[in-house]
Coordinates of C-alpha atoms and ligand atoms in Angstrom, one line a residue:
M1 CA 63.5 332.0 133.4
P2 CA 65.5 331.6 130.1
F3 CA 63.8 332.9 127.0
Y4 CA 63.3 329.5 125.4
E5 CA 61.8 327.7 128.5
R6 CA 58.2 328.2 127.6
D7 CA 58.6 326.7 124.1
V8 CA 61.5 324.2 124.1
D9 CA 62.3 320.9 126.0
V10 CA 65.9 319.8 126.2
L11 CA 66.7 316.6 124.1
F12 CA 70.5 316.5 124.1
D13 CA 72.2 318.9 126.6
S14 CA 75.5 320.6 125.9
A15 CA 77.7 318.0 127.6
T16 CA 76.0 315.1 125.7
L17 CA 76.5 317.0 122.4
N18 CA 80.1 317.7 123.1
A19 CA 80.9 314.2 124.2
R20 CA 79.4 312.8 121.0
I21 CA 81.2 315.3 118.9
A22 CA 84.5 314.5 120.5
E23 CA 83.9 310.9 119.4
L24 CA 83.1 311.8 115.9
G25 CA 86.2 314.1 115.9
A26 CA 88.5 311.3 117.1
A27 CA 87.0 308.9 114.4
I28 CA 87.7 311.5 111.7
T29 CA 91.2 312.2 112.9
K30 CA 92.0 308.5 112.6
D31 CA 90.2 308.0 109.2
Y32 CA 92.0 310.9 107.5
Q33 CA 95.6 310.5 108.8
G34 CA 98.0 311.7 106.2
L35 CA 95.3 313.2 104.0
E36 CA 94.3 316.8 103.6
L37 CA 90.7 317.4 104.6
T38 CA 88.3 320.2 103.8
L39 CA 85.2 320.4 106.0
V40 CA 82.3 321.9 104.0
G41 CA 79.6 323.3 106.4
I42 CA 76.1 323.8 105.1
M43 CA 74.7 327.2 106.2
K44 CA 73.2 328.3 108.4
G45 CA 72.2 325.2 110.4
S46 CA 75.6 323.4 110.6
V47 CA 77.7 326.3 111.9
F48 CA 77.7 325.4 115.5
F49 CA 78.3 321.7 114.8
L50 CA 80.9 322.7 112.2
A51 CA 82.8 324.8 114.8
A52 CA 82.6 322.0 117.5
L53 CA 83.6 319.2 115.1
A54 CA 86.5 321.1 113.6
Q55 CA 87.9 321.7 117.2
A56 CA 87.5 318.0 118.0
I57 CA 89.7 317.0 114.9
D58 CA 93.3 316.6 115.8
M59 CA 94.9 317.5 112.5
P60 CA 95.0 320.5 110.1
V61 CA 91.7 321.0 108.3
T62 CA 90.4 323.7 106.0
L63 CA 87.0 325.0 106.2
E64 CA 84.5 326.1 103.5
L65 CA 80.8 327.0 103.7
M66 CA 78.0 326.3 101.3
G67 CA 74.6 328.0 101.6
V68 CA 71.6 326.2 100.1
S69 CA 67.9 327.1 100.2
S70 CA 65.2 324.6 99.4
Y71 CA 62.0 325.3 97.6
H72 CA 59.2 324.2 99.7
G73 CA 56.2 322.6 98.2
G74 CA 53.8 323.0 101.0
T75 CA 55.5 321.9 104.2
E76 CA 58.2 319.7 102.8
T77 CA 61.3 320.2 100.7
T78 CA 60.8 319.4 97.1
G79 CA 64.4 318.4 96.6
E80 CA 64.8 321.3 94.3
V81 CA 67.6 323.3 95.9
R82 CA 69.3 326.5 95.1
I83 CA 72.9 327.4 95.9
T84 CA 72.9 330.7 97.8
H85 CA 76.6 330.7 98.7
D86 CA 79.1 328.6 96.9
L87 CA 82.6 327.3 97.9
T88 CA 85.4 329.8 97.5
K89 CA 87.9 327.4 96.3
P90 CA 88.1 324.5 93.8
I91 CA 87.8 321.0 95.5
H92 CA 89.3 319.1 92.7
N93 CA 91.4 316.2 94.2
R94 CA 90.6 317.3 97.7
H95 CA 89.1 315.1 100.5
I96 CA 85.7 316.6 101.3
L97 CA 83.6 316.1 104.5
V98 CA 80.2 317.7 104.2
V99 CA 79.0 318.8 107.6
E100 CA 75.2 319.1 108.1
D101 CA 73.0 319.7 111.0
I102 CA 70.2 317.3 110.2
I103 CA 69.2 314.8 107.5
D104 CA 65.6 314.6 107.3
T105 CA 64.2 313.6 103.9
G106 CA 67.7 313.5 102.5
L107 CA 66.8 315.5 99.5
T108 CA 69.0 318.4 100.4
M109 CA 72.0 316.2 100.9
R110 CA 71.4 314.3 97.7
F111 CA 71.5 317.6 95.7
L112 CA 74.7 318.6 97.5
L113 CA 76.4 315.2 96.9
E114 CA 75.6 315.4 93.2
N115 CA 76.7 318.9 92.9
L116 CA 80.1 318.3 94.8
A117 CA 80.8 315.1 92.8
A118 CA 80.6 317.0 89.6
R119 CA 83.7 318.9 90.8
H120 CA 85.7 315.7 91.0
P121 CA 87.1 315.8 94.6
A122 CA 89.3 313.0 95.7
S123 CA 86.6 311.8 98.1
V124 CA 83.3 312.9 99.6
K125 CA 81.9 311.8 102.9
V126 CA 79.0 313.0 105.1
A127 CA 78.9 314.0 108.8
C128 CA 75.6 315.0 110.3
L129 CA 74.7 315.8 113.9
L130 CA 71.2 314.4 113.7
E131 CA 69.4 311.9 111.5
K132 CA 65.6 311.4 111.3
P133 CA 65.5 308.1 109.4
S134 CA 61.7 307.7 109.7
R135 CA 61.4 310.7 107.2
A136 CA 63.9 309.6 104.6
K137 CA 62.9 309.8 101.0
V138 CA 66.3 308.9 99.6
K139 CA 69.1 306.9 101.0
I140 CA 72.1 309.0 101.9
P141 CA 75.3 307.2 103.0
I142 CA 76.1 308.9 106.3
D143 CA 79.7 308.3 107.4
Y144 CA 79.7 310.1 110.7
R145 CA 76.3 310.6 112.6
G146 CA 75.8 312.2 116.0
F147 CA 72.3 311.0 117.0
V148 CA 69.3 309.3 115.4
I149 CA 66.1 311.0 116.5
E150 CA 62.4 310.4 116.2
D151 CA 60.2 312.4 113.9
K152 CA 60.1 315.5 116.1
F153 CA 60.9 319.0 115.2
V154 CA 64.1 320.0 116.9
V155 CA 65.9 323.3 117.5
G156 CA 69.1 324.7 118.9
F157 CA 72.9 324.2 118.3
G158 CA 72.3 325.8 114.9
L159 CA 68.8 324.4 114.0
D160 CA 66.0 326.9 113.8
W161 CA 62.3 327.3 113.8
G162 CA 61.6 330.3 111.5
E163 CA 65.2 331.5 112.1
R164 CA 64.7 331.4 115.9
Y165 CA 66.6 329.2 118.5
R166 CA 69.7 328.7 116.5
N167 CA 71.7 330.0 119.5
L168 CA 70.5 327.5 122.1
P169 CA 73.6 325.6 123.4
F170 CA 71.6 322.3 123.4
I171 CA 69.2 320.5 121.1
G172 CA 65.6 320.8 122.1
V173 CA 62.2 319.7 121.0
M174 CA 59.5 322.3 120.3
K175 CA 56.7 321.8 122.8
A176 CA 53.2 321.0 121.4
D177 CA 51.0 323.8 122.4
Ligands
IMP201 P1 66.0 317.5 104.0 O1 66.3 317.9 102.7 O2 64.6 317.2 104.2 O3 66.9 316.4 104.5 O4 66.1 318.7 104.9 C1 67.2 319.1 105.6 C2 67.1 320.4 106.1 O5 65.7 320.7 106.6 C3 68.0 320.6 107.3 O6 69.3 321.1 106.9 C4 67.3 321.6 108.1 O7 67.5 323.0 107.7 C5 65.8 321.5 107.9 N1 65.2 320.6 109.0 C6 64.8 319.3 108.9 N2 64.3 318.9 110.1 C7 64.4 319.9 110.9 C8 64.1 320.0 112.3 O8 63.6 319.2 113.0 N3 64.4 321.2 112.9 C9 65.0 322.2 112.1 N4 65.3 322.1 110.9 C10 65.0 321.0 110.3
MG202 MG1 66.6 325.3 108.4

């Protein structure tokens, strides 16, 4: 039996994820025709989504990564975020699409959007694989969204539980024990 089977139930299998990501890629390709686009993936959770989305976009793109770590006040992010890995190039006058695994309270994304805006890109939009709107503390404009989910803790396709399960090729829900 696969290593995860005791702990994780499948929520979106790999075919479902890839079909939805293909749709997002097609929409992005259409929207950015004639423009130069930089995808900024947020480490580490977005890297599987970033790779799949980039391959679903039918035009040249450049890739950048940003690493952030949130300070946790108890179990939740406080919204105070520290940059652990910054962009390697200036983004002044470039079209930026931030690629994130999940928007939960929205506090991480709010920090990122403010931080990126201060660098004066031509535009900034947001793509996320998952959104948990029931947990939102701040309103984030999401331009490309994979799936809306209930308030459940999910893992896989980049998302972790204590750094585990990122390598599952699907999105799963941790089983209640
Ligand atoms: P936010 O600042 O509350 O929106 O938190 C976003 C970050 O929290 C994401 O980038 C994830 O790293 C993490 N996160 C939120 N919900 C989940 C989940 O269900 N599974 C795994 N990580 C999560
Ligand atoms: Mg995480």
